[in-house]
Structure formats: structure tokens, C-alpha cells
Coordinates of C-alpha atoms in Angstrom, one line a residue:
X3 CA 47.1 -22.9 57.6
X4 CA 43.5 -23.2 59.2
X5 CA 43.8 -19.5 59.6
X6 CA 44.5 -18.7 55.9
X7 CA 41.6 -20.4 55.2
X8 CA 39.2 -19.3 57.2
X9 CA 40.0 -15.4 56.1
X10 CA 39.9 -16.8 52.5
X11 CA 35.9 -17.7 53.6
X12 CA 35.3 -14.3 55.0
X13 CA 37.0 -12.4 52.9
X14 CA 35.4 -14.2 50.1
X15 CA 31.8 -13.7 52.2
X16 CA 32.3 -9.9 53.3
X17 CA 33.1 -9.2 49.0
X18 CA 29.7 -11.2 47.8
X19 CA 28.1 -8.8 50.3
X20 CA 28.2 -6.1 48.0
X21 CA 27.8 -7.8 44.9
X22 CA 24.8 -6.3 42.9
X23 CA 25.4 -7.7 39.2
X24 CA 25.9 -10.8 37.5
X25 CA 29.2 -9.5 35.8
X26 CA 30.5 -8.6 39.3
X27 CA 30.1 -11.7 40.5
X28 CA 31.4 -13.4 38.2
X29 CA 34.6 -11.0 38.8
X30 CA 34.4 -12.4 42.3
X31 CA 34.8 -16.1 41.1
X32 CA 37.2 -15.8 39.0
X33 CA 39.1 -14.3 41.7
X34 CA 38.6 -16.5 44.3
X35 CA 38.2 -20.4 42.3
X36 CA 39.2 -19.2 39.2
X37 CA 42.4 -20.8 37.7
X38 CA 44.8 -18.5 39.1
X39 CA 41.9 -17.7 42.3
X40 CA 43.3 -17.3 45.8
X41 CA 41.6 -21.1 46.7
X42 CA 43.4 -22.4 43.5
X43 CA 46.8 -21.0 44.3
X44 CA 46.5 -23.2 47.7
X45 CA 47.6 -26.1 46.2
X46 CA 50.4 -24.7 44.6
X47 CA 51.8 -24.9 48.6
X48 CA 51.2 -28.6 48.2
X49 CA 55.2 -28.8 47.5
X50 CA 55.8 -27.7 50.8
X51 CA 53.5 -29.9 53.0
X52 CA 55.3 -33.5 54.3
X53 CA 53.8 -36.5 52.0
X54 CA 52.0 -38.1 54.7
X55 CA 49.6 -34.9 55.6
X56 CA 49.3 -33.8 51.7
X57 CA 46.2 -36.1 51.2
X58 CA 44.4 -34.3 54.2
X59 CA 45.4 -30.7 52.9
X60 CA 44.3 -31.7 49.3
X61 CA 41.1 -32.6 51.2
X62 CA 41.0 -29.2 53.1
X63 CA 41.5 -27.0 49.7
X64 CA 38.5 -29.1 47.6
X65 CA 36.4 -28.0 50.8
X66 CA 37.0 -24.7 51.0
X67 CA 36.2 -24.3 46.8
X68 CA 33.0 -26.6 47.3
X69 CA 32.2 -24.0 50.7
X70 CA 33.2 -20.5 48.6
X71 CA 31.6 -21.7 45.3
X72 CA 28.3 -23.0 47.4
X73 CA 28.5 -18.7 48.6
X74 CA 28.6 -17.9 45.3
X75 CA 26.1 -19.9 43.7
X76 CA 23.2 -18.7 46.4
X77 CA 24.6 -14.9 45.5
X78 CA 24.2 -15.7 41.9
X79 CA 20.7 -17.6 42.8
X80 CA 19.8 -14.5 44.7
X81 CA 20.8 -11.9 42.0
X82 CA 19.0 -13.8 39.1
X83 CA 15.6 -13.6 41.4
X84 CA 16.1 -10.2 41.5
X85 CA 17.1 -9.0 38.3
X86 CA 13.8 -11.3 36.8
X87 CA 11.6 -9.4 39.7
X88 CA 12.8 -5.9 38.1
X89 CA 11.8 -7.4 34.6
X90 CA 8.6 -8.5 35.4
X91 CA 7.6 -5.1 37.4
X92 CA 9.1 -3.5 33.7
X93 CA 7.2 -5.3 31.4
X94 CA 3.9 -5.6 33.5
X95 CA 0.9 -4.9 32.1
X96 CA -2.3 -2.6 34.1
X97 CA -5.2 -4.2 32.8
X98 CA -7.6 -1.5 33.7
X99 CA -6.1 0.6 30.9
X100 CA -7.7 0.8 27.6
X101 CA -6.1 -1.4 24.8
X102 CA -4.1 0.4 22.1
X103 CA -5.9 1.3 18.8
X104 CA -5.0 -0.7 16.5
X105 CA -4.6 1.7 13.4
X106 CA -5.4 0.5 9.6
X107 CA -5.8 2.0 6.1
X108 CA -8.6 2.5 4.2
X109 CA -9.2 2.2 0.6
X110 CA -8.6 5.4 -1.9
X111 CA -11.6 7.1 -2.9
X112 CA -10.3 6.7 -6.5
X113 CA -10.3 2.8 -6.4
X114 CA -13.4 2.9 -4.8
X115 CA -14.8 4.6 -7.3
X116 CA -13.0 2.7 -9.7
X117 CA -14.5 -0.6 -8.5
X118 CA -17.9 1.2 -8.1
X119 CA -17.9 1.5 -12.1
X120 CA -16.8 -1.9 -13.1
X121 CA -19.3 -3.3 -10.9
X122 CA -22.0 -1.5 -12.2
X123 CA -20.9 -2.6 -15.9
X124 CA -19.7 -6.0 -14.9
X125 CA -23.4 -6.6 -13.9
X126 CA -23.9 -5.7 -17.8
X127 CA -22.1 -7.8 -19.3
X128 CA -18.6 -6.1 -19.5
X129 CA -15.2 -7.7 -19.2
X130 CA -12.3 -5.8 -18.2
X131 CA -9.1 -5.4 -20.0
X132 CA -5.8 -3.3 -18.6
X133 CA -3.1 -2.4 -21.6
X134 CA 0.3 -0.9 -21.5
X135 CA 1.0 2.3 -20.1
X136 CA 3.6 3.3 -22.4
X137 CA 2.3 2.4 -25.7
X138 CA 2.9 3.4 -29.7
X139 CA 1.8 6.5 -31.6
X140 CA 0.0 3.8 -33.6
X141 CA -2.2 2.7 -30.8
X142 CA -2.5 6.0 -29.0
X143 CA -3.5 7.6 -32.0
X144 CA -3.2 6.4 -35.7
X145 CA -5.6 3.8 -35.3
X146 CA -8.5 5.4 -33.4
X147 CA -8.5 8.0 -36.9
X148 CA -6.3 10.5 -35.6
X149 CA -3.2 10.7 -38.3
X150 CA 0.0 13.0 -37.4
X151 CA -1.6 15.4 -39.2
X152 CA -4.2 15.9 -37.1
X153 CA -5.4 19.0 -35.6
X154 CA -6.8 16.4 -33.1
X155 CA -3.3 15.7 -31.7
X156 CA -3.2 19.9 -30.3
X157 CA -5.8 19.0 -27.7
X158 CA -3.6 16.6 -26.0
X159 CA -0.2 17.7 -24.5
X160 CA 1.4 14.2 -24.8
X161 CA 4.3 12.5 -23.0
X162 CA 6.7 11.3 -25.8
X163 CA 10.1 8.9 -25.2
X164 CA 10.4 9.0 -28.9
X165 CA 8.7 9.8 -32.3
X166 CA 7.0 6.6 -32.0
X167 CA 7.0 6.0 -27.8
X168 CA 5.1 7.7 -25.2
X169 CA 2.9 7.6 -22.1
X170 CA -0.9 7.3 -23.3
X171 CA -2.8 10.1 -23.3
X172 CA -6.0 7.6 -22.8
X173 CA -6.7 4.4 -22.6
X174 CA -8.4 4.0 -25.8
X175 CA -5.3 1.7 -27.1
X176 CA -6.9 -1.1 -25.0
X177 CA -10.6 -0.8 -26.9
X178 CA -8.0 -1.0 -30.3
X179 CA -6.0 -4.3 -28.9
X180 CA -9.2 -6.1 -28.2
X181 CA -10.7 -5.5 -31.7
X182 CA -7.6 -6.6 -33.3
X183 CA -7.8 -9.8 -31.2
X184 CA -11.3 -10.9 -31.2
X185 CA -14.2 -10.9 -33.1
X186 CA -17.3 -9.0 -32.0
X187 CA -19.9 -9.0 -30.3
X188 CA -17.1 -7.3 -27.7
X189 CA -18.1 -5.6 -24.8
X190 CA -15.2 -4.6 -22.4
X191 CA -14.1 -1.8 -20.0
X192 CA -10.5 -0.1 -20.5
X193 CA -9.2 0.9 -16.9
X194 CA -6.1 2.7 -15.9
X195 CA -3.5 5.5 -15.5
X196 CA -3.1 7.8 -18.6
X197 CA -1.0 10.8 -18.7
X198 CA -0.8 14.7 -20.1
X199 CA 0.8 17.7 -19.6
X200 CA -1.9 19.2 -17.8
X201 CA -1.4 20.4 -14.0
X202 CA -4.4 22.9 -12.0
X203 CA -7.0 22.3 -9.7
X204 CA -9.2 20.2 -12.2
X205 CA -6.4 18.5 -14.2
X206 CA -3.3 16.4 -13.4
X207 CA -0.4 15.3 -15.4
X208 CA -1.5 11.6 -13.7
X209 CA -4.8 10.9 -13.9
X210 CA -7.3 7.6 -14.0
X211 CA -10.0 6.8 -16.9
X212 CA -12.0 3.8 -18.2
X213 CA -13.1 3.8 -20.9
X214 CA -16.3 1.1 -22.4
X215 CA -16.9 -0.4 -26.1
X216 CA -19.5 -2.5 -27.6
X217 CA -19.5 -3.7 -31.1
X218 CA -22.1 -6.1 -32.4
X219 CA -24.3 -6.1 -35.2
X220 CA -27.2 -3.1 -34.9
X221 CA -25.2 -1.4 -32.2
X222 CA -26.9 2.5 -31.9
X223 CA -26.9 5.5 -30.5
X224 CA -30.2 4.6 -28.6
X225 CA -28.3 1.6 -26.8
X226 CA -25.7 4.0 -25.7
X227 CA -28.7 6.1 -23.9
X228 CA -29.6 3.5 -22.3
X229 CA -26.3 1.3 -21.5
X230 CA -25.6 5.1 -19.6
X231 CA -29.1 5.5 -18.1
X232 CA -28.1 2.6 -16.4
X233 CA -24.8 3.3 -15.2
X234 CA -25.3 6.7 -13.7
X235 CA -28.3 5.9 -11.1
X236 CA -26.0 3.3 -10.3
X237 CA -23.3 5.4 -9.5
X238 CA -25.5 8.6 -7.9
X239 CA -29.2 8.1 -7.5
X240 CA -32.5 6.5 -9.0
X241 CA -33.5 10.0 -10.0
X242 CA -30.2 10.8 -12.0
X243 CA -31.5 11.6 -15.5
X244 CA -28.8 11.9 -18.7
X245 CA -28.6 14.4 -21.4
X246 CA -26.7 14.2 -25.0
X247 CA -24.9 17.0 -26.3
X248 CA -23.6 17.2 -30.2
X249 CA -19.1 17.1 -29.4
X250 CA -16.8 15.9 -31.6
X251 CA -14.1 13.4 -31.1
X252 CA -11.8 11.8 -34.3
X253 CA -12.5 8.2 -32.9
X254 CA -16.7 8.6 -32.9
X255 CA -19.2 9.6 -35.2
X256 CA -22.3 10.9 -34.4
X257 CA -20.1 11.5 -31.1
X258 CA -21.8 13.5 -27.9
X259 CA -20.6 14.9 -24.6
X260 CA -22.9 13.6 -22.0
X261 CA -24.6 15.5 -18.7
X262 CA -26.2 14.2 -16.1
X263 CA -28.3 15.7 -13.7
X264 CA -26.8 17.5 -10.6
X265 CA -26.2 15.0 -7.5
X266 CA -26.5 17.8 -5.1
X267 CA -30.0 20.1 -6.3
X268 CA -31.0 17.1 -8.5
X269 CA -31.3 19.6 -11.3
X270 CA -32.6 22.4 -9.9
X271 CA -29.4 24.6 -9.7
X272 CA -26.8 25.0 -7.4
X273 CA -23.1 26.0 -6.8
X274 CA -21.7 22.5 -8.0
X275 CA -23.6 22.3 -11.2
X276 CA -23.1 26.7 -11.3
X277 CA -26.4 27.0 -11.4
X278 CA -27.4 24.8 -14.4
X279 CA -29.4 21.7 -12.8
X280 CA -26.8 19.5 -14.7
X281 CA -22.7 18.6 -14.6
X282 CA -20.8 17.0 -17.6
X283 CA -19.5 13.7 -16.6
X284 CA -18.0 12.1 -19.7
X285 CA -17.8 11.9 -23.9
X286 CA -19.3 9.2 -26.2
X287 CA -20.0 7.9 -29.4
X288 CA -20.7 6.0 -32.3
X289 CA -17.5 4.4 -33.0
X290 CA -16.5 5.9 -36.4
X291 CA -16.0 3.1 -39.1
X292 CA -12.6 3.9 -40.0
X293 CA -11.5 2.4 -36.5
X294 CA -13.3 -0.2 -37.1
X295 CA -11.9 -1.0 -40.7
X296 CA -8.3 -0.8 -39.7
X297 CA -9.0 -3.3 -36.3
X298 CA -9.9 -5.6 -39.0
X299 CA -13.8 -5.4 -38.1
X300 CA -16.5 -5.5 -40.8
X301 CA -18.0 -1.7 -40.9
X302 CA -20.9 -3.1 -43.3
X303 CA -21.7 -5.7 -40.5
X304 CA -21.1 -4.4 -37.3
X305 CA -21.4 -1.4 -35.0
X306 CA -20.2 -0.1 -32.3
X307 CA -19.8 2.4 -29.2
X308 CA -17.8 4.0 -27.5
X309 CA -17.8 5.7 -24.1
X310 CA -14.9 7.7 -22.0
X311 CA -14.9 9.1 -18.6
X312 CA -12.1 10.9 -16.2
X313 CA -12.6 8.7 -12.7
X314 CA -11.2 11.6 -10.3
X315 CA -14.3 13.5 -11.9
X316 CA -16.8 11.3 -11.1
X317 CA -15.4 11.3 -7.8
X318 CA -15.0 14.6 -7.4
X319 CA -18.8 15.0 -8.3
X320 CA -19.4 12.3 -6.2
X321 CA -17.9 13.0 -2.7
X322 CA -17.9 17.1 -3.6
X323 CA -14.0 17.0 -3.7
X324 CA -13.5 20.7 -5.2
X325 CA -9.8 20.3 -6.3
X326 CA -8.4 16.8 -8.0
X327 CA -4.8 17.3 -6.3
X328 CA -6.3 16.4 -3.5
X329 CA -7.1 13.1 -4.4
X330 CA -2.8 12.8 -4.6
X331 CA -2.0 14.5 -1.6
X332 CA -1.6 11.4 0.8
X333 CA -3.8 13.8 3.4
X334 CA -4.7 11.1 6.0
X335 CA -7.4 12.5 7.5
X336 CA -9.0 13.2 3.9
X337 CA -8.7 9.6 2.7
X338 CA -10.3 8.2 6.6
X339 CA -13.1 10.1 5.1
X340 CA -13.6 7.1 3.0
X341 CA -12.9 4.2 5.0
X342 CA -16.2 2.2 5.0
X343 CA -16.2 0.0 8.1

């Protein structure tokens, strides 16, 4: 019986030998002190071993699974050392390399822009106020003069849901919301997306605009001169000079289209302004009294203006961006152009 044992140790030595994984040896101890293991079956021989020597043979079997199990453990010791070695030279680190860049966006030229205007007229006194996208043919149009008669209406290739629904062609509705909803003096800026069926290289069906208004009593065109004066050395230079131009628009009247001098030859004449000295930046007005009447304002008692520009064009002048898909394009090395730190 002594022999049986000690090949059960050598055999059971000799096979952790080769053992190389975790899994395997765990094969190996099931097989040896597992349940049905070669050391376990022993004392199934306990039936044949006289009753006064069955107490030292019990003895001999729990010491040869406390011996085979103490050669497994220091396998299993010795495999766990090196399988957390192997990790460690995996997931080490060379310290002399240079760290990783740590990539980030930067903000749109647009909303730059953007924020670059309502700054300027924030530090004027304006407020801001964003209306609905989609919007009514009242809003959009009726009430800033322009019936559904109006020849106005074939100037804008509008987005209708319905006779009644559709995607603004400006922002205007939001100058018509306030006036309904508070009294004057009002002085407020109109941001947002507005949308026409328009598509080349200097229109897009999707495209930003904010738009201002000021009613108070004495309100002229002398105060819109200067209100824009103002805003455009802001937004270019201390030398950028405006000029008025006679226009017509439905919600104005007198109403004027509005140049200001170029930001490149600073009016000389160049490529950008094609030779002029000067590039049109945006419309304007007197706002006409019937908008006022039907907002519910006093035309005998107060004035206002009125004052519209396209925010991928002043961009576009701005940062000499030649074609205003480019703003949508999603062109990353284009928009790190802009990223300010």
C-alpha cells in the first residue's frame, strides 16, 4: 500500500511539472483530490483494511491529500506570480515617451460669430429673444405687412407643412411676438435658424440670421446710423465706415440696404469687395407703422427700427470664407482654423 502511494505523489509531482495554466491545474486537482481523484478513491479500500489498522490508513490517505494539495498550491502560487509578471511587462508604461495628445473641439465659426454680435449689442442695451422655428403664415408674414397677395411673398421660396404652417423664412416673427407682449421702449435681438429654398455657393436652404428692433418714442433713421456705426467697428475694425442705400422691404419704411467698408483694402478696392472699396452686409429700416398698428403699438407715439443680417455672411466676410457650404461641411481641419486657445 506504501507503494501505491508514493507513485500517487510522483505521478501527481512529474504531471504539475508541466502545468502552464491556471485551468490545467485545476484539471490536475480535480483529478488527483477531487471527489472521485485517485487520493479520494483510497478510502473507498477502507472496506477491505482489518478494523484495528483502519484508523492509521485513514491517517495515511489525509496525509497524502494534505502532501499532493500542498504541490499544488505552490504550482498554483507559482503560476499566478507568473501570469501577473506577463501583465505587468503588458501594461507597462516607457516614460520617456511623449504623452498622448489629448484631442478637443473647437467652437463653430458661426456661433462665434454669433456670440460676437450679441455681445456687441448686449453692451447696448439689447436683450435676446429665440422664437419657434416652425411658426404661422400670420407671424412669418401677415403681420410684418406682407398679405398673401403679396408680390413680396415671390422673393422667398418658403418651406410650407400647410397653408397656414411652415419653416420661417426669417426670424422677424420673434421682433412681432415681443411687440405683442410688451410695451415699448423694446430693444431685443432675434437669433436663429431660418430656412428657404435656396441652395449655391452663397445661399443655403439652412441658414442663421439675427435680426435687432428698437421702438421708443422719437426712434429715427439717424439712430439706426449710429446704433450700426457702432456695431460694425466692433465686429471688423475702428476704421470700418457704413453707407445707406434706398432698398425696399414690406416690413420698413424709409427702408435701406447697408455697406460697409471693405475689411480687406479698407475701401480702396479689391477682389473681395470686386473692386468697389465696400461689401453689403445687411438690410434695415424704419419699421413701417402698419406692423406696428397690428402688434398693438401706438404709431402716433412711438417708432421704431428694424435691422436684419445673414450670420454666415458676416462670417464669410469676416474670415474670407469664399463659399457658405463650407461652413456645413464638418471639414475638421477648416473649423481648427477657429479654435481660439
Amino acid at each position: 500500500m506504501q507503494e501505491k502511494f508514493e507513485e500517487i505523489k510522483i505521478k501527481a509531482r512529474e504531471e504539475l511539472k508541466n502545468i502552464s495554466s491556471l485551468k490545467l491545474l485545476n484539471d490536475i486537482k480535480i483529478k488527483f483530490v477531487g471527489k472521485n481523484g485517485e487520493v479520494t478513491s483510497l478510502l473507498r479500500g477502507m472496506k477491505d483494511i482489518s478494523a484495528d489498522k483502519r484508523s492509521e490508513f485513514g491517517k495515511m490517505v489525509n496525509d497524502l491529500k494534505e502532501e499532493v494539495n500542498a504541490y499544488i498550491e505552490k504550482k498554483e502560487s507559482e503560476l499566478k506570480e507568473k501570469e501577473l509578471q506577463a501583465r505587468y511587462e503588458k501594461e507597462s508604461v516607457d516614460i520617456t515617451l511623449p504623452a498622448k495628445e489629448e484631442k478637443s473641439g473647437s467652437t463653430h465659426p458661426l456661433t462665434l460669430v454669433k456670440n460676437q454680435i450679441i455681445d456687441a449689442f448686449s453692451g447696448m442695451g439689447f436683450e435676446v429673444f429665440e422664437g419657434p422655428e416652425i411658426d404661422s403664415d400670420y407671424y412669418c408674414f401677415q403681420a410684418l405687412n406682407i398679405p398673401k397677395d403679396h408680390p413680396a411673398r415671390d422673393m422667398q421660396d418658403t418651406f410650407y407643412f400647410t397653408d397656414n404652417i411652415l419653416l420661417r423664412p426669417h426670424t422677424s416673427p420673434g421682433q412681432v411676438r415681443t411687440m405683442e407682449n410688451k410695451k415699448p421702449p423694446i430693444k431685443i435681438l432675434s437669433p436663429g435658424r431660418v430656412y428657404r429654398a435656396d441652395d449655391d455657393a452663397s445661399h443655403s436652404p439652412m441658414f442663421h440670421q439675427i435680426e435687432g428692433l428698437v421702438v421708443d418714442k422719437g426712434v429715427s433713421l439717424c439712430d439706426l446710423k449710429g446704433l450700426l456705426d457702432e456695431f460694425v467697428k466692433i465686429m471688423f475694425d475702428s476704421e470700418t465706415k457704413t453707407r445707406f442705400r434706398p432698398s425696399y422691404f414690406p416690413f420698413t419704411e424709409p427702408s435701406v440696404e447697408v455697406d460697409v467698408t471693405c475689411c480687406k483694402c479698407h475701401g480702396k478696392g479689391c477682389s473681395l469687395c470686386k473692386g468697389t472699396g465696400w461689401i453689403e452686409i445687411l438690410g434695415a429700416g424704419v419699421v413701417n407703422k402698419n406692423v406696428l398698428e397690428m402688434s398693438g403699438i401706438d404709431s402716433n407715439v412711438y417708432s421704431g427700427l428694424a435691422f436684419g443680417c445673414g450670420i454666415e455672411r458676416i462670417a464669410m466676410i469676416k474670415y474670407g470664407v469664399s463659399d457658405i457650404r463650407t461652413f456645413f461641411e464638418n471639414n475638421v481641419k477648416f473649423l481648427k482654423q477657429f479654435d481660439r486657445r
